[in-house]
Short mmCIF file of C-alpha atoms and ligand atoms in Angstrom, two decimals:
data_model
loop_
_atom_site.label_atom_id
_atom_site.label_comp_id
_atom_site.label_asym_id
_atom_site.label_seq_id
_atom_site.Cartn_x
_atom_site.Cartn_y
_atom_site.Cartn_z
CA MET A 1 48.18 139.90 92.39
CA THR A 2 47.32 137.29 94.98
CA ASP A 3 49.59 138.15 97.90
CA ALA A 4 48.82 134.95 99.90
CA LEU A 5 51.53 132.29 99.70
CA ARG A 6 50.44 129.41 97.56
CA PRO A 7 51.66 125.81 98.27
CA GLU A 8 54.10 125.81 95.39
CA ASP A 9 55.73 129.21 96.31
CA PRO A 10 59.21 129.46 97.85
CA THR A 11 59.42 130.70 101.46
CA TRP A 12 61.86 133.44 100.39
CA HIS A 13 61.25 136.60 98.36
CA SER A 14 63.28 138.42 95.78
CA ASP A 15 62.78 141.85 94.18
CA ASP A 16 64.47 140.69 91.05
CA PRO A 17 61.79 140.95 88.39
CA HIS A 18 62.91 137.58 86.98
CA LEU A 19 62.30 135.97 90.35
CA ALA A 20 58.94 137.64 91.05
CA GLY A 21 55.46 137.61 89.53
CA VAL A 22 55.07 134.91 86.90
CA PHE A 23 58.81 134.18 87.16
CA THR A 24 58.59 133.22 90.82
CA PRO A 25 60.19 129.82 91.18
CA VAL A 26 58.17 126.93 92.64
CA ALA A 27 59.53 124.91 95.51
CA ARG A 28 57.09 121.99 95.42
CA GLU A 29 57.37 118.80 93.43
CA ILE A 30 54.08 117.07 92.70
CA ASP A 31 52.37 114.42 90.63
CA VAL A 32 48.80 114.94 89.51
CA ALA A 33 46.80 112.57 87.28
CA ASP A 34 43.76 113.43 85.14
CA LEU A 35 44.26 117.13 84.72
CA THR A 36 41.21 119.37 84.17
CA VAL A 37 40.52 120.45 80.64
CA VAL A 38 39.20 123.99 80.87
CA SER A 39 38.20 124.16 77.21
CA GLY A 40 38.38 122.06 74.07
CA ARG A 41 39.58 118.46 74.30
CA ILE A 42 42.82 116.63 74.40
CA PRO A 43 43.35 114.78 71.06
CA GLU A 44 42.98 111.02 71.61
CA ASP A 45 46.02 110.20 69.49
CA LEU A 46 48.33 112.61 71.32
CA SER A 47 50.78 110.16 73.06
CA GLY A 48 53.98 111.42 74.62
CA ALA A 49 55.22 114.17 76.95
CA TYR A 50 55.70 117.92 76.61
CA MET A 51 58.59 118.89 78.96
CA ARG A 52 59.94 122.31 79.74
CA ASN A 53 63.01 123.43 81.75
CA GLY A 54 63.83 126.71 83.34
CA PRO A 55 65.90 128.46 86.05
CA ASN A 56 64.20 127.74 89.32
CA PRO A 57 66.49 128.45 92.29
CA LEU A 58 65.54 126.36 95.31
CA PHE A 59 67.30 128.63 97.81
CA GLN A 60 67.42 132.44 97.86
CA PRO A 61 70.22 133.27 95.49
CA LEU A 62 73.26 135.10 96.64
CA SER A 63 73.25 136.83 93.28
CA TYR A 64 71.00 136.23 90.28
CA THR A 65 71.40 137.05 86.61
CA TYR A 66 68.58 135.94 84.31
CA PRO A 67 68.83 133.69 82.31
CA LEU A 68 72.26 132.49 83.42
CA ASP A 69 71.70 131.37 87.15
CA GLY A 70 69.42 128.99 88.80
CA ASP A 71 68.57 125.27 89.47
CA GLY A 72 66.84 123.34 86.73
CA MET A 73 63.24 122.30 87.11
CA ILE A 74 61.43 120.30 84.52
CA HIS A 75 57.68 120.55 84.23
CA ALA A 76 56.16 117.59 82.27
CA VAL A 77 52.67 116.98 80.93
CA PHE A 78 52.19 113.38 79.86
CA PHE A 79 49.48 112.57 77.27
CA ASP A 80 47.75 109.31 76.72
CA ASN A 81 44.28 108.35 75.42
CA GLY A 82 42.89 111.91 75.66
CA ARG A 83 44.00 112.39 79.24
CA ALA A 84 46.93 114.34 80.75
CA ARG A 85 49.02 114.07 83.96
CA TYR A 86 51.55 116.46 85.40
CA ARG A 87 54.85 115.93 87.15
CA ASN A 88 57.59 118.37 88.06
CA ARG A 89 61.05 117.78 89.41
CA PHE A 90 64.24 119.60 90.18
CA VAL A 91 67.28 118.48 88.18
CA GLU A 92 69.34 117.15 91.07
CA THR A 93 72.70 118.45 90.12
CA ARG A 94 75.81 117.84 92.19
CA GLU A 95 75.73 121.53 93.20
CA LEU A 96 72.08 121.43 94.24
CA LYS A 97 72.82 118.39 96.42
CA VAL A 98 75.57 120.37 98.17
CA GLU A 99 73.13 123.28 98.69
CA ARG A 100 70.45 120.94 99.99
CA ARG A 101 72.84 119.64 102.55
CA ALA A 102 73.92 123.14 103.47
CA GLY A 103 70.35 124.39 103.61
CA HIS A 104 71.12 127.55 101.74
CA ALA A 105 72.66 128.83 98.44
CA VAL A 106 76.35 128.19 98.20
CA TRP A 107 77.25 129.26 94.71
CA GLY A 108 77.40 132.96 94.02
CA GLY A 109 76.06 133.30 90.49
CA LEU A 110 77.76 133.97 87.16
CA MET A 111 78.21 137.70 87.76
CA ALA A 112 79.33 137.33 91.38
CA PRO A 113 81.20 133.99 91.62
CA ARG A 114 82.70 133.21 94.98
CA PRO A 115 84.98 130.53 96.34
CA ILE A 116 83.22 127.44 97.61
CA ASP A 117 83.81 126.41 101.13
CA PRO A 118 85.61 123.02 100.87
CA ALA A 119 83.95 121.92 104.09
CA LEU A 120 80.66 121.83 102.23
CA LEU A 121 81.95 119.59 99.50
CA SER A 122 82.35 115.87 99.44
CA PRO A 123 85.75 114.54 98.09
CA GLY A 124 85.59 114.89 94.29
CA GLY A 125 82.58 117.17 94.60
CA PRO A 126 82.02 120.20 92.35
CA GLY A 127 84.55 122.90 93.29
CA SER A 128 84.16 125.34 90.42
CA PRO A 129 82.88 128.76 91.42
CA PHE A 130 80.38 128.47 88.52
CA LYS A 131 77.37 126.35 89.14
CA ASN A 132 76.02 123.84 86.65
CA GLY A 133 72.34 124.33 86.96
CA ALA A 134 71.22 122.36 83.87
CA PHE A 135 68.24 124.60 83.61
CA ILE A 136 68.15 125.87 80.06
CA ASN A 137 66.84 123.06 77.89
CA VAL A 138 65.59 119.53 77.80
CA LEU A 139 66.10 117.09 74.95
CA SER A 140 65.72 113.45 74.07
CA HIS A 141 68.31 111.65 72.00
CA GLY A 142 68.93 107.93 71.48
CA GLY A 143 66.78 107.04 74.42
CA HIS A 144 68.54 109.53 76.68
CA LEU A 145 66.56 112.37 78.29
CA LEU A 146 68.89 115.25 78.98
CA ALA A 147 68.66 118.42 81.08
CA LEU A 148 71.00 120.87 79.53
CA GLY A 149 72.99 123.89 80.71
CA GLU A 150 75.45 126.15 79.03
CA ALA A 151 78.74 124.48 77.80
CA GLU A 152 78.69 122.00 80.66
CA ALA A 153 77.78 118.37 81.24
CA ALA A 154 74.16 117.63 80.67
CA TYR A 155 72.26 115.55 83.31
CA GLU A 156 70.51 112.42 82.19
CA MET A 157 66.99 112.04 83.51
CA THR A 158 64.39 109.25 83.43
CA MET A 159 61.17 109.88 81.63
CA GLU A 160 59.61 110.25 85.09
CA LEU A 161 62.15 113.01 85.73
CA GLU A 162 64.38 111.34 88.30
CA THR A 163 67.89 112.59 87.89
CA LEU A 164 70.43 109.83 87.02
CA CYS A 165 73.93 111.35 86.52
CA GLU A 166 76.03 113.58 84.32
CA TRP A 167 75.84 112.38 80.79
CA THR A 168 79.07 110.94 79.31
CA ALA A 169 77.84 110.01 75.83
CA GLY A 170 79.79 106.75 76.22
CA THR A 171 83.12 108.54 76.82
CA GLY A 172 83.55 107.58 80.44
CA ALA A 173 83.59 111.19 81.68
CA PRO A 174 80.97 113.89 81.79
CA LEU A 175 80.86 115.56 78.37
CA PRO A 176 80.42 119.33 78.23
CA ILE A 177 77.85 120.29 75.58
CA GLY A 178 75.70 123.41 75.00
CA ALA A 179 72.08 124.07 75.76
CA HIS A 180 71.04 123.83 72.10
CA ASN A 181 71.82 120.79 70.01
CA ARG A 182 70.61 119.78 66.63
CA HIS A 183 69.70 116.48 64.85
CA HIS A 184 70.99 115.76 61.42
CA PRO A 185 68.02 114.92 59.19
CA VAL A 186 69.67 112.11 57.24
CA THR A 187 71.97 110.34 59.75
CA GLY A 188 70.06 110.96 62.95
CA ASP A 189 73.34 112.18 64.57
CA LEU A 190 73.08 114.85 67.25
CA PHE A 191 75.38 117.79 66.78
CA ALA A 192 76.42 119.79 69.82
CA ILE A 193 78.92 122.52 70.63
CA ALA A 194 80.84 123.37 73.75
CA TYR A 195 82.73 126.62 74.16
CA ASP A 196 85.26 127.48 76.82
CA PRO A 197 85.18 130.86 78.59
CA GLU A 198 88.97 130.74 78.78
CA SER A 199 89.71 129.64 75.21
CA PRO A 200 88.84 130.75 71.68
CA GLU A 201 88.44 127.10 70.69
CA VAL A 202 84.93 125.72 70.33
CA GLN A 203 84.40 121.98 70.32
CA VAL A 204 81.91 120.57 67.88
CA ARG A 205 80.63 117.12 68.83
CA ARG A 206 78.82 114.50 66.73
CA ILE A 207 76.86 112.06 68.82
CA ASP A 208 75.54 108.98 67.01
CA PRO A 209 71.88 107.94 67.04
CA ALA A 210 72.55 105.61 69.98
CA GLY A 211 73.97 108.50 72.02
CA ARG A 212 77.68 107.75 71.74
CA LEU A 213 80.26 110.46 70.95
CA ALA A 214 81.33 109.61 67.38
CA ASP A 215 83.49 112.65 66.38
CA ASN A 216 84.81 115.86 67.80
CA PHE A 217 86.53 118.74 66.02
CA THR A 218 87.63 122.19 66.94
CA VAL A 219 86.78 125.63 65.52
CA ARG A 220 89.11 128.36 66.50
CA LEU A 221 87.52 131.83 66.97
CA PRO A 222 89.23 135.24 67.34
CA ALA A 223 88.38 135.32 71.11
CA PRO A 224 86.62 133.26 73.78
CA SER A 225 82.96 134.07 73.06
CA MET A 226 79.51 133.18 74.35
CA ILE A 227 77.81 130.95 71.77
CA HIS A 228 74.35 129.92 73.00
CA ASP A 229 73.13 128.23 69.84
CA PHE A 230 74.32 127.29 66.38
CA VAL A 231 73.13 126.27 62.97
CA LEU A 232 73.13 122.80 61.46
CA THR A 233 72.29 122.10 57.75
CA GLU A 234 72.58 118.90 55.81
CA ARG A 235 76.25 119.74 54.89
CA HIS A 236 77.44 122.34 57.36
CA VAL A 237 77.77 123.53 60.88
CA VAL A 238 77.59 127.29 61.05
CA LEU A 239 78.62 129.35 64.05
CA LEU A 240 77.40 132.99 64.20
CA VAL A 241 79.54 134.43 67.01
CA GLY A 242 78.65 137.86 68.24
CA PRO A 243 81.40 139.76 70.09
CA ALA A 244 80.18 138.87 73.61
CA ILE A 245 83.66 138.22 74.90
CA PHE A 246 84.64 136.45 78.09
CA ASP A 247 87.07 138.31 80.24
CA ILE A 248 88.00 136.19 83.21
CA GLU A 249 90.71 138.63 84.39
CA ALA A 250 88.12 141.43 84.47
CA ALA A 251 85.82 139.18 86.43
CA GLN A 252 88.57 138.49 88.98
CA ARG A 253 89.05 142.27 89.41
CA GLY A 254 85.33 142.51 90.19
CA GLY A 255 84.22 143.50 86.65
CA SER A 256 81.89 141.74 84.25
CA VAL A 257 82.76 138.36 83.05
CA LEU A 258 81.30 139.19 79.65
CA ALA A 259 82.00 142.29 77.61
CA TRP A 260 80.17 143.47 74.48
CA ARG A 261 82.96 144.38 71.99
CA PRO A 262 81.24 145.75 68.82
CA ASP A 263 84.61 146.77 67.46
CA LEU A 264 85.40 143.06 66.89
CA GLY A 265 82.25 142.48 64.68
CA THR A 266 80.41 139.23 64.38
CA THR A 267 82.34 136.22 63.20
CA ILE A 268 80.60 133.60 61.00
CA ALA A 269 82.26 130.24 60.72
CA VAL A 270 81.00 127.85 58.02
CA VAL A 271 82.46 124.34 58.53
CA GLY A 272 81.84 120.92 56.94
CA LEU A 273 80.20 118.31 59.15
CA ASP A 274 83.61 116.71 59.84
CA GLY A 275 85.28 120.00 60.53
CA SER A 276 86.65 120.32 57.04
CA ALA A 277 86.95 123.37 54.77
CA PRO A 278 86.20 126.13 57.32
CA THR A 279 85.22 129.46 55.84
CA MET A 280 85.49 132.45 58.28
CA LEU A 281 83.44 135.51 57.48
CA GLU A 282 83.00 138.86 59.21
CA ALA A 283 79.89 140.81 59.62
CA ASP A 284 78.70 143.93 61.40
CA PRO A 285 78.24 143.32 65.14
CA PHE A 286 75.05 141.65 66.27
CA PHE A 287 74.19 138.90 68.74
CA VAL A 288 72.14 135.75 68.52
CA TYR A 289 70.79 133.71 71.35
CA HIS A 290 68.54 131.48 69.21
CA PHE A 291 68.24 130.17 65.73
CA ALA A 292 64.88 128.90 64.45
CA ASN A 293 66.43 126.80 61.67
CA GLY A 294 69.08 126.70 58.93
CA PHE A 295 69.12 124.87 55.66
CA GLU A 296 70.91 124.68 52.22
CA ARG A 297 69.40 126.21 49.12
CA GLY A 298 71.71 125.70 46.11
CA SER A 299 75.04 127.20 47.02
CA SER A 300 73.43 129.36 49.72
CA ILE A 301 72.80 128.68 53.43
CA ILE A 302 69.52 130.15 54.78
CA ILE A 303 69.35 131.02 58.43
CA ASP A 304 66.23 132.11 60.21
CA TYR A 305 67.03 133.61 63.69
CA VAL A 306 66.38 136.27 66.19
CA ARG A 307 68.79 139.14 65.88
CA HIS A 308 69.85 141.28 68.80
CA PRO A 309 71.49 144.55 67.94
CA ALA A 310 73.84 144.11 70.91
CA PHE A 311 74.30 141.97 74.02
CA SER A 312 73.95 142.94 77.66
CA LEU A 313 73.37 141.27 80.97
CA GLY A 314 72.07 142.25 84.33
CA PRO A 315 69.09 144.15 85.74
CA ASP A 316 69.82 147.26 83.65
CA GLY A 317 70.54 145.42 80.45
CA ASP A 318 68.97 146.98 77.38
CA ASP A 319 70.33 145.49 74.21
CA GLY A 320 67.56 146.87 72.01
CA ALA A 321 64.60 144.89 70.64
CA PRO A 322 65.35 141.50 69.04
CA HIS A 323 63.52 140.69 65.77
CA LEU A 324 63.07 137.71 63.53
CA HIS A 325 65.54 137.83 60.67
CA ARG A 326 66.66 135.80 57.70
CA LEU A 327 70.35 135.70 56.77
CA VAL A 328 71.44 134.25 53.50
CA LEU A 329 75.14 133.52 53.06
CA ASP A 330 77.19 131.98 50.24
CA PRO A 331 80.43 130.57 51.52
CA ALA A 332 82.02 130.47 48.05
CA THR A 333 81.39 134.15 47.17
CA ARG A 334 81.53 135.28 50.85
CA GLN A 335 78.29 137.21 50.28
CA ILE A 336 76.08 137.87 53.28
CA ARG A 337 72.55 139.24 52.92
CA ASP A 338 70.25 139.88 55.88
CA ALA A 339 66.68 141.06 56.17
CA ARG A 340 64.14 141.56 58.93
CA ILE A 341 61.08 139.22 58.59
CA SER A 342 58.83 140.61 61.27
CA ASP A 343 58.36 144.00 62.83
CA PHE A 344 57.49 142.81 66.33
CA ALA A 345 59.98 142.08 69.04
CA THR A 346 60.34 138.41 69.82
CA GLU A 347 62.60 135.57 71.04
CA PHE A 348 62.45 131.77 71.54
CA PRO A 349 61.76 130.90 67.82
CA ARG A 350 60.85 127.31 67.05
CA VAL A 351 60.09 125.23 63.92
CA ASN A 352 58.67 121.73 63.36
CA ASP A 353 61.71 119.81 64.78
CA ARG A 354 61.21 116.99 62.23
CA LEU A 355 62.45 119.49 59.66
CA GLU A 356 65.49 120.69 61.55
CA ALA A 357 68.33 121.38 59.03
CA ARG A 358 65.90 121.10 56.20
CA ALA A 359 63.83 123.80 54.45
CA THR A 360 61.07 125.22 56.54
CA CYS A 361 58.47 127.89 55.75
CA PHE A 362 57.08 128.49 59.19
CA VAL A 363 58.58 129.80 62.40
CA TYR A 364 56.59 129.89 65.62
CA VAL A 365 57.43 132.66 68.03
CA PRO A 366 55.96 134.43 71.11
CA GLN A 367 55.36 138.14 71.13
CA LEU A 368 54.11 140.76 73.55
CA THR A 369 50.91 142.66 72.45
CA GLY A 370 49.03 145.54 74.05
CA THR A 371 46.32 143.22 75.49
CA LEU A 372 48.61 142.31 78.44
CA THR A 373 47.98 145.30 80.67
CA ARG A 374 49.19 143.91 83.97
CA GLY A 375 52.83 144.55 84.49
CA PRO A 376 55.76 144.63 85.02
CA HIS A 377 57.05 143.20 81.76
CA PRO A 378 60.64 142.13 82.38
CA SER A 379 62.44 140.60 79.36
CA ALA A 380 61.00 137.26 78.14
CA THR A 381 57.44 138.40 78.95
CA PHE A 382 55.03 137.47 76.09
CA ASN A 383 51.26 136.97 75.71
CA ALA A 384 50.79 135.87 72.18
CA ILE A 385 51.99 133.09 69.85
CA SER A 386 52.61 133.92 66.22
CA LYS A 387 53.14 131.73 63.20
CA VAL A 388 55.37 133.56 60.65
CA ASP A 389 55.69 132.53 56.96
CA THR A 390 59.40 133.18 56.45
CA GLU A 391 59.04 133.65 52.70
CA THR A 392 56.23 136.15 52.77
CA GLY A 393 56.33 137.51 56.28
CA ALA A 394 52.61 136.74 56.54
CA THR A 395 51.78 136.31 60.29
CA ARG A 396 48.89 134.70 62.14
CA THR A 397 48.67 135.33 65.88
CA HIS A 398 46.90 133.76 68.83
CA ASP A 399 46.61 136.53 71.48
CA LEU A 400 46.37 135.16 75.01
CA GLY A 401 45.40 138.54 76.41
CA GLU A 402 46.17 138.86 80.12
CA ARG A 403 48.13 135.61 80.29
CA VAL A 404 51.94 135.44 80.07
CA ALA A 405 53.43 132.72 77.80
CA GLY A 406 56.77 131.66 76.39
CA GLU A 407 58.28 129.39 73.81
CA PRO A 408 55.90 127.38 71.66
CA VAL A 409 56.95 123.85 71.06
CA PHE A 410 55.68 122.00 67.92
CA ILE A 411 54.01 118.63 68.37
CA PRO A 412 53.62 116.69 65.11
CA LYS A 413 50.32 114.89 64.63
CA PRO A 414 50.70 111.10 64.08
CA GLY A 415 51.31 110.45 60.46
CA ALA A 416 51.59 114.13 59.58
CA SER A 417 53.16 115.08 56.27
CA ALA A 418 52.51 118.87 56.04
CA GLU A 419 55.05 121.07 57.81
CA ASP A 420 52.35 122.66 60.00
CA ASP A 421 50.20 119.57 60.63
CA GLY A 422 50.51 119.53 64.39
CA TYR A 423 49.98 121.41 67.64
CA LEU A 424 51.85 124.16 69.47
CA ALA A 425 52.29 123.60 73.23
CA VAL A 426 52.83 126.55 75.51
CA PHE A 427 52.38 127.29 79.21
CA ALA A 428 50.39 130.41 79.95
CA THR A 429 50.07 132.02 83.37
CA ASP A 430 47.46 134.51 84.61
CA PRO A 431 49.46 137.04 86.62
CA ALA A 432 46.38 138.03 88.63
CA ALA A 433 45.20 134.57 89.70
CA MET A 434 48.69 133.09 89.49
CA THR A 435 47.29 130.01 87.81
CA SER A 436 48.78 128.27 84.75
CA ASP A 437 47.38 126.42 81.78
CA LEU A 438 48.96 124.33 79.10
CA VAL A 439 47.51 125.72 75.90
CA LEU A 440 47.51 123.52 72.76
CA LEU A 441 47.14 125.48 69.54
CA ASP A 442 46.40 124.19 66.01
CA ALA A 443 49.68 124.94 64.24
CA ALA A 444 47.85 125.07 60.89
CA ASP A 445 45.79 127.98 62.11
CA VAL A 446 47.09 129.38 65.35
CA SER A 447 44.36 132.08 65.47
CA ARG A 448 41.58 129.54 66.10
CA GLU A 449 40.29 128.72 69.53
CA PRO A 450 42.80 126.46 71.27
CA VAL A 451 42.52 122.70 70.68
CA ALA A 452 42.72 122.31 74.38
CA VAL A 453 43.34 124.43 77.50
CA ILE A 454 44.56 122.24 80.37
CA ARG A 455 44.68 123.66 83.90
CA MET A 456 47.96 122.98 85.66
CA PRO A 457 47.67 121.78 89.31
CA GLN A 458 50.14 124.48 90.35
CA ARG A 459 51.59 127.55 88.82
CA VAL A 460 54.25 126.86 86.18
CA PRO A 461 56.81 129.70 86.26
CA GLN A 462 57.83 131.46 83.10
CA GLY A 463 60.81 129.34 81.90
CA LEU A 464 63.11 128.72 79.04
CA HIS A 465 63.04 125.79 76.54
CA GLY A 466 61.02 122.69 76.09
CA THR A 467 60.60 119.66 73.94
CA TRP A 468 58.11 117.04 72.86
CA VAL A 469 58.97 113.41 73.55
CA GLY A 470 56.67 111.26 71.43
CA ARG A 471 55.97 107.63 71.98
FE1 FE2 B 1 68.32 129.12 74.80
#
């Protein structure tokens, strides 16, 4: 490890493994044109931006729980005519502005919320003890670029990553939505959910292709639950709700705000796209952060996802290894079948987004192989990208060796028709040199030499979710 402080490093230090090593936040915002291509070449017809968000606290946190605390920072690589440029910016949330004025962290973190000193707030400023960091995801819809948090208002950004304001979706007030939202393949509507830690009611929102809220309906669950992602098919919204239950009273007594209650089992809600004909099913307890995709096949709904045997938070959390699974359910017969697709532990599954809610054969996931010898390996540490055929389980892997990588994002080639005719974009960081590359893989055969390896002008911390915004 290089111990010398690099220009992008924060001036503070934390022993939290998710704030150290390749997870260390960066403090510096820069713009660099004409990035160096280390190997391969940037395809001439690649035109658009790969963007990735992640928790990147500016000030030393008062408490920190990965991946639920932090400030958003978006790292973007813009492609045009075979060249690439880099820009990174904080998401300037209302809370971050308060902390910038104070010169230190003010919010206490999800697991240790604390009252906010009113003297630090402007009239009408954010007063909740929970910070909206907008650090989980980034998504483009209807010409709106959104930095997304968990069940809270998204922040609209410009394509050059200047923060505009909380997104209202044409409603006149900031609209809480989740970190993961899904496009309907026929109508182009964006479906989003918003849960409430103090209520068992989940809001399902339909936002039209221009970015205006068009419909909203409620799904009532047995208890207030954490729902990070959901499934959209051509005809249904499906919520798979593991028993990670909010307990605000316990939190006020100093306990955990979230409790794993396996006795309650996992609830599966299958609902029409307008909220009609809800079918509620019960399954053995398991938890899902992320779905790869879901689609209809006859009377069945196919769901490819990463299954956690349980849920836990905090530095000692050990919920057991998550694996790629396929769940097949038939709402009419109430049958549920589930099978593991891959034997390796994984997370952050992605597909070709153009086929969201339609049948897909391939899921792209990171995994951790034995070729990454340099530790430690806190959760969300990976060093390989795998392409999994969900029908056969056949897997091709690109092993990045001693480089740490995360979620692969699919970039379709212009005019592509085959599902895997595109590239996978992923940031990879050398934990010894503390340098990062953007690696572009050929999605048709990920095991080949990368299409291009582009050196980033500063380290890009291990983060969460990204997107491709094509031109
Ligand atoms: Fe996520």
